[in-house]
Amino acid sequence: MFFILSKTLYYFLMPVTWFILLALLAFFTKKIIRKKRYVQVLVLLIIITSNPLISNELMLLWEVPPRNIESIENYDVGILLTGITQMDKSPKDRVYFLKGADRVSHTVQLYKLGKIKKILISGTTNITWDGTFEKMKAHPLEKVLLLYGVPQKDIIWEDESRNTYENAVYSKKILQNTFLNQKYLLISSAFHLRRAQKCFEKQGIKIDTFSTDFYTSDRHLSPRSFLPSEYSLLKISILSHELMGYLTYKLMGYL
């Protein structure tokens, strides 16, 4: 039920959903004054959500800033959160990445530089709409790590979790059973890392973080900063989704 509710709220918060709703209200409303107000709000909402400068600044406020790799201490376990692969694409002879592939590449970089000794992949691979999932013999990210040259002995896979809360719950079991009282580094997308860190800390896991997969760029002004962009709409949608997820998790007691 929680899985379905979270997905439903995501679509409700998308700017495009509100564009359609306001357009329908304006079309079907007979009163001229209300019709004009709906159109005005629609235009204003489009201007705000499609502006690159505004979307970048809002996301900068939320994303966990990047850390210089040289400043990173050495950790016993790097926890790599999943959710960045496309499972319903054929042929099945390769791994199809969604946005966020640098979660993996940066994890490998940390491993190769000796910053992490083991890599714990946390997350199942194939989740259906109702929240059920099918287990697989090997995770796509494990295949990629092996291609990068990470030895099998240094890869652990937690294959039960379906969301960030369960990432923390099931990873905790592995950490307590195999890597008790060691140093852990949580690796995920910058926009998602606040919620993920809180989930792990709620489970009593002392953990540091490493941000990847940024939606933001460094601050700079150019003519393009003021031109409408569909990518800005995407960033606002992602941010809205994450803020709602954070609030929902807080209400559920997961944080």
PDB file of C-alpha atoms in Angstrom:
ATOM      1  CA  MET A   1       0.000   0.000   0.000  1.00  0.00           C
ATOM      2  CA  PHE A   2       2.816   2.412   0.910  1.00  0.00           C
ATOM      3  CA  PHE A   3       4.619   1.655  -2.361  1.00  0.00           C
ATOM      4  CA  ILE A   4       1.515   2.428  -4.452  1.00  0.00           C
ATOM      5  CA  LEU A   5       0.736   5.582  -2.443  1.00  0.00           C
ATOM      6  CA  SER A   6       4.251   6.957  -2.920  1.00  0.00           C
ATOM      7  CA  LYS A   7       4.054   6.424  -6.684  1.00  0.00           C
ATOM      8  CA  THR A   8       0.619   8.034  -6.863  1.00  0.00           C
ATOM      9  CA  LEU A   9       1.787  11.127  -4.986  1.00  0.00           C
ATOM     10  CA  TYR A  10       4.744  11.408  -7.353  1.00  0.00           C
ATOM     11  CA  TYR A  11       2.487  11.833 -10.380  1.00  0.00           C
ATOM     12  CA  PHE A  12       0.263  14.252  -8.463  1.00  0.00           C
ATOM     13  CA  LEU A  13       3.245  16.519  -7.754  1.00  0.00           C
ATOM     14  CA  MET A  14       4.596  16.600 -11.294  1.00  0.00           C
ATOM     15  CA  PRO A  15       4.376  20.110 -12.846  1.00  0.00           C
ATOM     16  CA  VAL A  16       2.878  18.604 -16.002  1.00  0.00           C
ATOM     17  CA  THR A  17      -0.033  17.268 -13.957  1.00  0.00           C
ATOM     18  CA  TRP A  18      -0.799  20.774 -12.725  1.00  0.00           C
ATOM     19  CA  PHE A  19      -0.398  22.187 -16.225  1.00  0.00           C
ATOM     20  CA  ILE A  20      -3.088  19.815 -17.465  1.00  0.00           C
ATOM     21  CA  LEU A  21      -5.345  20.437 -14.461  1.00  0.00           C
ATOM     22  CA  LEU A  22      -5.168  24.220 -14.802  1.00  0.00           C
ATOM     23  CA  ALA A  23      -5.695  24.022 -18.573  1.00  0.00           C
ATOM     24  CA  LEU A  24      -8.807  21.875 -18.069  1.00  0.00           C
ATOM     25  CA  LEU A  25     -10.157  24.223 -15.412  1.00  0.00           C
ATOM     26  CA  ALA A  26      -9.622  27.198 -17.703  1.00  0.00           C
ATOM     27  CA  PHE A  27     -11.275  25.401 -20.615  1.00  0.00           C
ATOM     28  CA  PHE A  28     -14.372  24.227 -18.769  1.00  0.00           C
ATOM     29  CA  THR A  29     -14.892  27.248 -16.513  1.00  0.00           C
ATOM     30  CA  LYS A  30     -17.635  29.490 -17.844  1.00  0.00           C
ATOM     31  CA  LYS A  31     -16.879  32.553 -15.726  1.00  0.00           C
ATOM     32  CA  ILE A  32     -14.440  34.804 -17.575  1.00  0.00           C
ATOM     33  CA  ILE A  33     -12.717  36.076 -14.431  1.00  0.00           C
ATOM     34  CA  ARG A  34     -11.949  32.577 -13.176  1.00  0.00           C
ATOM     35  CA  LYS A  35     -10.859  31.497 -16.643  1.00  0.00           C
ATOM     36  CA  LYS A  36      -8.346  34.352 -16.790  1.00  0.00           C
ATOM     37  CA  ARG A  37      -7.034  33.534 -13.316  1.00  0.00           C
ATOM     38  CA  TYR A  38      -6.492  29.882 -14.196  1.00  0.00           C
ATOM     39  CA  VAL A  39      -4.631  30.903 -17.353  1.00  0.00           C
ATOM     40  CA  GLN A  40      -2.514  33.410 -15.429  1.00  0.00           C
ATOM     41  CA  VAL A  41      -1.573  30.826 -12.809  1.00  0.00           C
ATOM     42  CA  LEU A  42      -0.789  28.299 -15.552  1.00  0.00           C
ATOM     43  CA  VAL A  43       1.508  30.726 -17.391  1.00  0.00           C
ATOM     44  CA  LEU A  44       3.237  31.741 -14.160  1.00  0.00           C
ATOM     45  CA  LEU A  45       3.749  28.117 -13.142  1.00  0.00           C
ATOM     46  CA  ILE A  46       5.236  27.271 -16.545  1.00  0.00           C
ATOM     47  CA  ILE A  47       7.623  30.240 -16.363  1.00  0.00           C
ATOM     48  CA  ILE A  48       8.837  29.324 -12.872  1.00  0.00           C
ATOM     49  CA  THR A  49       9.229  25.576 -13.317  1.00  0.00           C
ATOM     50  CA  SER A  50      10.887  25.821 -16.736  1.00  0.00           C
ATOM     51  CA  ASN A  51      13.481  28.408 -15.729  1.00  0.00           C
ATOM     52  CA  PRO A  52      17.018  26.901 -15.552  1.00  0.00           C
ATOM     53  CA  LEU A  53      18.260  29.444 -13.024  1.00  0.00           C
ATOM     54  CA  ILE A  54      15.410  28.816 -10.588  1.00  0.00           C
ATOM     55  CA  SER A  55      15.482  25.028 -10.896  1.00  0.00           C
ATOM     56  CA  ASN A  56      19.266  24.937 -10.452  1.00  0.00           C
ATOM     57  CA  GLU A  57      19.155  27.118  -7.339  1.00  0.00           C
ATOM     58  CA  LEU A  58      16.359  25.090  -5.770  1.00  0.00           C
ATOM     59  CA  MET A  59      18.157  21.825  -6.413  1.00  0.00           C
ATOM     60  CA  LEU A  60      21.445  23.256  -5.100  1.00  0.00           C
ATOM     61  CA  LEU A  61      19.698  23.959  -1.804  1.00  0.00           C
ATOM     62  CA  TRP A  62      18.689  20.306  -1.496  1.00  0.00           C
ATOM     63  CA  GLU A  63      21.484  18.250  -3.025  1.00  0.00           C
ATOM     64  CA  VAL A  64      24.253  17.101  -0.697  1.00  0.00           C
ATOM     65  CA  PRO A  65      27.388  18.868  -2.003  1.00  0.00           C
ATOM     66  CA  PRO A  66      30.198  16.820  -3.578  1.00  0.00           C
ATOM     67  CA  ARG A  67      33.336  15.965  -1.635  1.00  0.00           C
ATOM     68  CA  ASN A  68      36.855  15.974  -2.970  1.00  0.00           C
ATOM     69  CA  ILE A  69      37.921  12.345  -3.295  1.00  0.00           C
ATOM     70  CA  GLU A  70      41.352  13.112  -1.843  1.00  0.00           C
ATOM     71  CA  SER A  71      39.669  14.240   1.379  1.00  0.00           C
ATOM     72  CA  ILE A  72      37.730  10.974   1.745  1.00  0.00           C
ATOM     73  CA  GLU A  73      38.927   8.689   4.545  1.00  0.00           C
ATOM     74  CA  ASN A  74      39.293   4.946   4.081  1.00  0.00           C
ATOM     75  CA  TYR A  75      36.170   2.863   4.710  1.00  0.00           C
ATOM     76  CA  ASP A  76      35.610  -0.841   5.204  1.00  0.00           C
ATOM     77  CA  VAL A  77      32.328  -0.925   3.266  1.00  0.00           C
ATOM     78  CA  GLY A  78      30.895   1.278   0.536  1.00  0.00           C
ATOM     79  CA  ILE A  79      27.102   0.899   0.360  1.00  0.00           C
ATOM     80  CA  LEU A  80      25.915   1.395  -3.211  1.00  0.00           C
ATOM     81  CA  LEU A  81      22.178   2.079  -3.513  1.00  0.00           C
ATOM     82  CA  THR A  82      20.445   0.761  -6.623  1.00  0.00           C
ATOM     83  CA  GLY A  83      17.504   1.929  -8.728  1.00  0.00           C
ATOM     84  CA  ILE A  84      19.518   3.165 -11.708  1.00  0.00           C
ATOM     85  CA  THR A  85      19.051   0.314 -14.191  1.00  0.00           C
ATOM     86  CA  GLN A  86      16.283  -0.429 -16.688  1.00  0.00           C
ATOM     87  CA  MET A  87      15.083  -4.000 -16.334  1.00  0.00           C
ATOM     88  CA  ASP A  88      12.394  -4.200 -19.043  1.00  0.00           C
ATOM     89  CA  LYS A  89      14.657  -3.714 -22.054  1.00  0.00           C
ATOM     90  CA  SER A  90      15.884  -6.396 -24.459  1.00  0.00           C
ATOM     91  CA  PRO A  91      18.234  -7.941 -25.423  1.00  0.00           C
ATOM     92  CA  LYS A  92      19.327  -9.012 -21.957  1.00  0.00           C
ATOM     93  CA  ASP A  93      23.007  -9.313 -22.859  1.00  0.00           C
ATOM     94  CA  ARG A  94      23.956  -5.934 -21.367  1.00  0.00           C
ATOM     95  CA  VAL A  95      23.115  -3.496 -18.570  1.00  0.00           C
ATOM     96  CA  TYR A  96      20.877  -0.535 -19.426  1.00  0.00           C
ATOM     97  CA  PHE A  97      21.488   2.469 -17.191  1.00  0.00           C
ATOM     98  CA  LEU A  98      19.039   5.204 -16.347  1.00  0.00           C
ATOM     99  CA  LYS A  99      20.414   8.515 -15.123  1.00  0.00           C
ATOM    100  CA  GLY A 100      22.734   7.846 -12.222  1.00  0.00           C
ATOM    101  CA  ALA A 101      25.389   5.620 -13.785  1.00  0.00           C
ATOM    102  CA  ASP A 102      28.090   7.552 -11.964  1.00  0.00           C
ATOM    103  CA  ARG A 103      26.872   5.969  -8.737  1.00  0.00           C
ATOM    104  CA  VAL A 104      28.681   2.932 -10.091  1.00  0.00           C
ATOM    105  CA  SER A 105      31.635   4.620 -11.774  1.00  0.00           C
ATOM    106  CA  HIS A 106      32.385   6.738  -8.699  1.00  0.00           C
ATOM    107  CA  THR A 107      32.057   3.675  -6.475  1.00  0.00           C
ATOM    108  CA  VAL A 108      34.611   1.893  -8.640  1.00  0.00           C
ATOM    109  CA  GLN A 109      36.883   4.922  -8.482  1.00  0.00           C
ATOM    110  CA  LEU A 110      36.687   4.933  -4.685  1.00  0.00           C
ATOM    111  CA  TYR A 111      37.434   1.216  -4.649  1.00  0.00           C
ATOM    112  CA  LYS A 112      40.384   1.474  -7.033  1.00  0.00           C
ATOM    113  CA  LEU A 113      41.857   4.306  -4.961  1.00  0.00           C
ATOM    114  CA  GLY A 114      41.596   2.199  -1.818  1.00  0.00           C
ATOM    115  CA  LYS A 115      38.958   4.405  -0.208  1.00  0.00           C
ATOM    116  CA  ILE A 116      36.570   1.463   0.251  1.00  0.00           C
ATOM    117  CA  LYS A 117      37.481  -2.211   0.730  1.00  0.00           C
ATOM    118  CA  LYS A 118      34.122  -3.886   0.075  1.00  0.00           C
ATOM    119  CA  ILE A 119      31.086  -2.885  -1.979  1.00  0.00           C
ATOM    120  CA  LEU A 120      27.619  -3.684  -0.648  1.00  0.00           C
ATOM    121  CA  ILE A 121      24.977  -3.407  -3.384  1.00  0.00           C
ATOM    122  CA  SER A 122      21.673  -2.677  -1.669  1.00  0.00           C
ATOM    123  CA  GLY A 123      18.405  -3.235  -3.517  1.00  0.00           C
ATOM    124  CA  THR A 124      16.401  -5.741  -5.495  1.00  0.00           C
ATOM    125  CA  THR A 125      16.288  -5.637  -9.274  1.00  0.00           C
ATOM    126  CA  ASN A 126      12.750  -6.063 -10.563  1.00  0.00           C
ATOM    127  CA  ILE A 127       9.902  -4.293  -8.758  1.00  0.00           C
ATOM    128  CA  THR A 128       6.368  -4.404 -10.128  1.00  0.00           C
ATOM    129  CA  TRP A 129       3.691  -1.724  -9.697  1.00  0.00           C
ATOM    130  CA  ASP A 130       2.146  -3.440  -6.681  1.00  0.00           C
ATOM    131  CA  GLY A 131       5.482  -3.461  -4.866  1.00  0.00           C
ATOM    132  CA  THR A 132       6.256  -7.154  -5.279  1.00  0.00           C
ATOM    133  CA  PHE A 133       9.583  -8.164  -6.750  1.00  0.00           C
ATOM    134  CA  GLU A 134      11.339 -11.017  -8.468  1.00  0.00           C
ATOM    135  CA  LYS A 135      14.755 -12.076  -7.245  1.00  0.00           C
ATOM    136  CA  MET A 136      17.554 -12.616  -9.731  1.00  0.00           C
ATOM    137  CA  LYS A 137      20.712 -14.655  -9.438  1.00  0.00           C
ATOM    138  CA  ALA A 138      22.950 -11.647 -10.059  1.00  0.00           C
ATOM    139  CA  HIS A 139      22.389  -7.919  -9.889  1.00  0.00           C
ATOM    140  CA  PRO A 140      23.146  -5.888 -13.041  1.00  0.00           C
ATOM    141  CA  LEU A 141      25.404  -3.614 -11.002  1.00  0.00           C
ATOM    142  CA  GLU A 142      27.368  -6.643  -9.851  1.00  0.00           C
ATOM    143  CA  LYS A 143      27.982  -7.547 -13.492  1.00  0.00           C
ATOM    144  CA  VAL A 144      29.236  -4.036 -14.195  1.00  0.00           C
ATOM    145  CA  LEU A 145      31.498  -4.044 -11.144  1.00  0.00           C
ATOM    146  CA  LEU A 146      33.034  -7.310 -12.315  1.00  0.00           C
ATOM    147  CA  LEU A 147      33.605  -5.810 -15.777  1.00  0.00           C
ATOM    148  CA  TYR A 148      35.360  -2.889 -14.086  1.00  0.00           C
ATOM    149  CA  GLY A 149      37.726  -5.369 -12.442  1.00  0.00           C
ATOM    150  CA  VAL A 150      36.299  -5.466  -8.924  1.00  0.00           C
ATOM    151  CA  PRO A 151      36.888  -8.997  -7.537  1.00  0.00           C
ATOM    152  CA  GLN A 152      33.823 -11.098  -6.715  1.00  0.00           C
ATOM    153  CA  LYS A 153      35.061 -11.533  -3.139  1.00  0.00           C
ATOM    154  CA  ASP A 154      34.717  -7.784  -2.545  1.00  0.00           C
ATOM    155  CA  ILE A 155      31.092  -7.546  -3.750  1.00  0.00           C
ATOM    156  CA  ILE A 156      28.129  -8.246  -1.488  1.00  0.00           C
ATOM    157  CA  TRP A 157      24.512  -8.038  -2.636  1.00  0.00           C
ATOM    158  CA  GLU A 158      21.521  -7.327  -0.424  1.00  0.00           C
ATOM    159  CA  ASP A 159      18.588  -8.362  -2.624  1.00  0.00           C
ATOM    160  CA  GLU A 160      15.512  -7.845  -0.455  1.00  0.00           C
ATOM    161  CA  SER A 161      14.973  -4.074  -0.209  1.00  0.00           C
ATOM    162  CA  ARG A 162      12.480  -2.284  -2.459  1.00  0.00           C
ATOM    163  CA  ASN A 163      12.899   1.280  -1.201  1.00  0.00           C
ATOM    164  CA  THR A 164      15.265   3.495   0.771  1.00  0.00           C
ATOM    165  CA  TYR A 165      13.849   2.515   4.144  1.00  0.00           C
ATOM    166  CA  GLU A 166      14.342  -1.172   3.381  1.00  0.00           C
ATOM    167  CA  ASN A 167      17.842  -0.433   2.067  1.00  0.00           C
ATOM    168  CA  ALA A 168      18.725   0.636   5.589  1.00  0.00           C
ATOM    169  CA  VAL A 169      16.868  -2.203   7.335  1.00  0.00           C
ATOM    170  CA  TYR A 170      18.334  -5.058   5.302  1.00  0.00           C
ATOM    171  CA  SER A 171      21.799  -3.533   4.951  1.00  0.00           C
ATOM    172  CA  LYS A 172      21.928  -3.272   8.733  1.00  0.00           C
ATOM    173  CA  LYS A 173      21.593  -7.044   9.045  1.00  0.00           C
ATOM    174  CA  ILE A 174      24.562  -7.636   6.753  1.00  0.00           C
ATOM    175  CA  LEU A 175      26.683  -4.953   8.394  1.00  0.00           C
ATOM    176  CA  GLN A 176      25.999  -6.305  11.883  1.00  0.00           C
ATOM    177  CA  ASN A 177      26.610  -9.918  10.897  1.00  0.00           C
ATOM    178  CA  THR A 178      29.728  -9.419   8.780  1.00  0.00           C
ATOM    179  CA  PHE A 179      31.145  -5.923   9.274  1.00  0.00           C
ATOM    180  CA  LEU A 180      30.232  -5.028  12.833  1.00  0.00           C
ATOM    181  CA  ASN A 181      31.682  -1.775  14.205  1.00  0.00           C
ATOM    182  CA  GLN A 182      33.471  -0.930  10.984  1.00  0.00           C
ATOM    183  CA  LYS A 183      33.425   2.232   8.867  1.00  0.00           C
ATOM    184  CA  TYR A 184      30.693   2.653   6.258  1.00  0.00           C
ATOM    185  CA  LEU A 185      30.306   5.034   3.322  1.00  0.00           C
ATOM    186  CA  LEU A 186      26.858   5.505   1.787  1.00  0.00           C
ATOM    187  CA  ILE A 187      26.915   6.199  -1.964  1.00  0.00           C
ATOM    188  CA  SER A 188      23.858   7.553  -3.750  1.00  0.00           C
ATOM    189  CA  SER A 189      22.498  10.410  -5.838  1.00  0.00           C
ATOM    190  CA  ALA A 190      23.005  13.870  -4.345  1.00  0.00           C
ATOM    191  CA  PHE A 191      19.278  14.680  -4.360  1.00  0.00           C
ATOM    192  CA  HIS A 192      18.447  11.397  -2.588  1.00  0.00           C
ATOM    193  CA  LEU A 193      21.259  11.247  -0.071  1.00  0.00           C
ATOM    194  CA  ARG A 194      19.614  13.286   2.703  1.00  0.00           C
ATOM    195  CA  ARG A 195      16.724  10.849   3.007  1.00  0.00           C
ATOM    196  CA  ALA A 196      18.992   7.823   2.643  1.00  0.00           C
ATOM    197  CA  GLN A 197      21.388   8.964   5.357  1.00  0.00           C
ATOM    198  CA  LYS A 198      18.526   9.663   7.761  1.00  0.00           C
ATOM    199  CA  CYS A 199      17.122   6.177   7.137  1.00  0.00           C
ATOM    200  CA  PHE A 200      20.426   4.515   7.973  1.00  0.00           C
ATOM    201  CA  GLU A 201      20.972   6.676  11.048  1.00  0.00           C
ATOM    202  CA  LYS A 202      17.447   5.821  12.220  1.00  0.00           C
ATOM    203  CA  GLN A 203      18.547   2.175  12.181  1.00  0.00           C
ATOM    204  CA  GLY A 204      21.449   3.065  14.458  1.00  0.00           C
ATOM    205  CA  ILE A 205      24.100   2.896  11.729  1.00  0.00           C
ATOM    206  CA  LYS A 206      26.844   5.494  11.968  1.00  0.00           C
ATOM    207  CA  ILE A 207      27.573   6.362   8.371  1.00  0.00           C
ATOM    208  CA  ASP A 208      29.262   8.944   6.146  1.00  0.00           C
ATOM    209  CA  THR A 209      28.033   9.876   2.672  1.00  0.00           C
ATOM    210  CA  PHE A 210      29.373  10.376  -0.843  1.00  0.00           C
ATOM    211  CA  SER A 211      27.250  12.255  -3.383  1.00  0.00           C
ATOM    212  CA  THR A 212      26.970  11.296  -7.045  1.00  0.00           C
ATOM    213  CA  ASP A 213      24.529  11.839  -9.922  1.00  0.00           C
ATOM    214  CA  PHE A 214      24.103  15.608  -9.718  1.00  0.00           C
ATOM    215  CA  TYR A 215      21.234  17.454 -11.367  1.00  0.00           C
ATOM    216  CA  THR A 216      22.895  20.804 -10.674  1.00  0.00           C
ATOM    217  CA  SER A 217      25.695  22.754 -12.307  1.00  0.00           C
ATOM    218  CA  ASP A 218      28.028  25.355 -10.849  1.00  0.00           C
ATOM    219  CA  ARG A 219      26.446  28.781 -10.550  1.00  0.00           C
ATOM    220  CA  HIS A 220      26.883  30.965 -13.619  1.00  0.00           C
ATOM    221  CA  LEU A 221      24.786  33.403 -15.612  1.00  0.00           C
ATOM    222  CA  SER A 222      24.271  33.297 -19.348  1.00  0.00           C
ATOM    223  CA  PRO A 223      21.408  34.077 -21.748  1.00  0.00           C
ATOM    224  CA  ARG A 224      20.379  30.417 -21.506  1.00  0.00           C
ATOM    225  CA  SER A 225      19.800  30.863 -17.763  1.00  0.00           C
ATOM    226  CA  PHE A 226      16.590  32.721 -18.541  1.00  0.00           C
ATOM    227  CA  LEU A 227      15.282  30.631 -21.440  1.00  0.00           C
ATOM    228  CA  PRO A 228      12.644  27.939 -20.805  1.00  0.00           C
ATOM    229  CA  SER A 229      14.023  24.422 -20.590  1.00  0.00           C
ATOM    230  CA  GLU A 230      12.304  21.044 -20.440  1.00  0.00           C
ATOM    231  CA  TYR A 231      15.229  19.795 -18.340  1.00  0.00           C
ATOM    232  CA  SER A 232      14.277  22.364 -15.691  1.00  0.00           C
ATOM    233  CA  LEU A 233      10.807  20.839 -15.574  1.00  0.00           C
ATOM    234  CA  LEU A 234      12.395  17.461 -14.961  1.00  0.00           C
ATOM    235  CA  LYS A 235      14.526  18.809 -12.125  1.00  0.00           C
ATOM    236  CA  ILE A 236      11.537  20.421 -10.444  1.00  0.00           C
ATOM    237  CA  SER A 237       9.633  17.122 -10.759  1.00  0.00           C
ATOM    238  CA  ILE A 238      12.522  15.168  -9.236  1.00  0.00           C
ATOM    239  CA  LEU A 239      12.870  17.666  -6.393  1.00  0.00           C
ATOM    240  CA  SER A 240       9.127  17.645  -5.665  1.00  0.00           C
ATOM    241  CA  HIS A 241       9.137  13.866  -5.624  1.00  0.00           C
ATOM    242  CA  GLU A 242      12.073  13.720  -3.229  1.00  0.00           C
ATOM    243  CA  LEU A 243      10.648  16.350  -0.871  1.00  0.00           C
ATOM    244  CA  MET A 244       7.382  14.447  -0.704  1.00  0.00           C
ATOM    245  CA  GLY A 245       9.318  11.234  -0.099  1.00  0.00           C
ATOM    246  CA  TYR A 246      11.265  12.857   2.711  1.00  0.00           C
ATOM    247  CA  LEU A 247       8.083  14.184   4.337  1.00  0.00           C
ATOM    248  CA  THR A 248       6.297  10.847   3.955  1.00  0.00           C
ATOM    249  CA  TYR A 249       9.221   8.962   5.477  1.00  0.00           C
ATOM    250  CA  LYS A 250       9.263  11.444   8.360  1.00  0.00           C
ATOM    251  CA  LEU A 251       5.570  10.887   9.023  1.00  0.00           C
ATOM    252  CA  MET A 252       6.022   7.111   8.820  1.00  0.00           C
ATOM    253  CA  GLY A 253       8.832   7.245  11.394  1.00  0.00           C
ATOM    254  CA  TYR A 254      11.484   6.028   8.947  1.00  0.00           C
ATOM    255  CA  LEU A 255      13.732   9.061   9.550  1.00  0.00           C
TER     256      LEU A 255
END
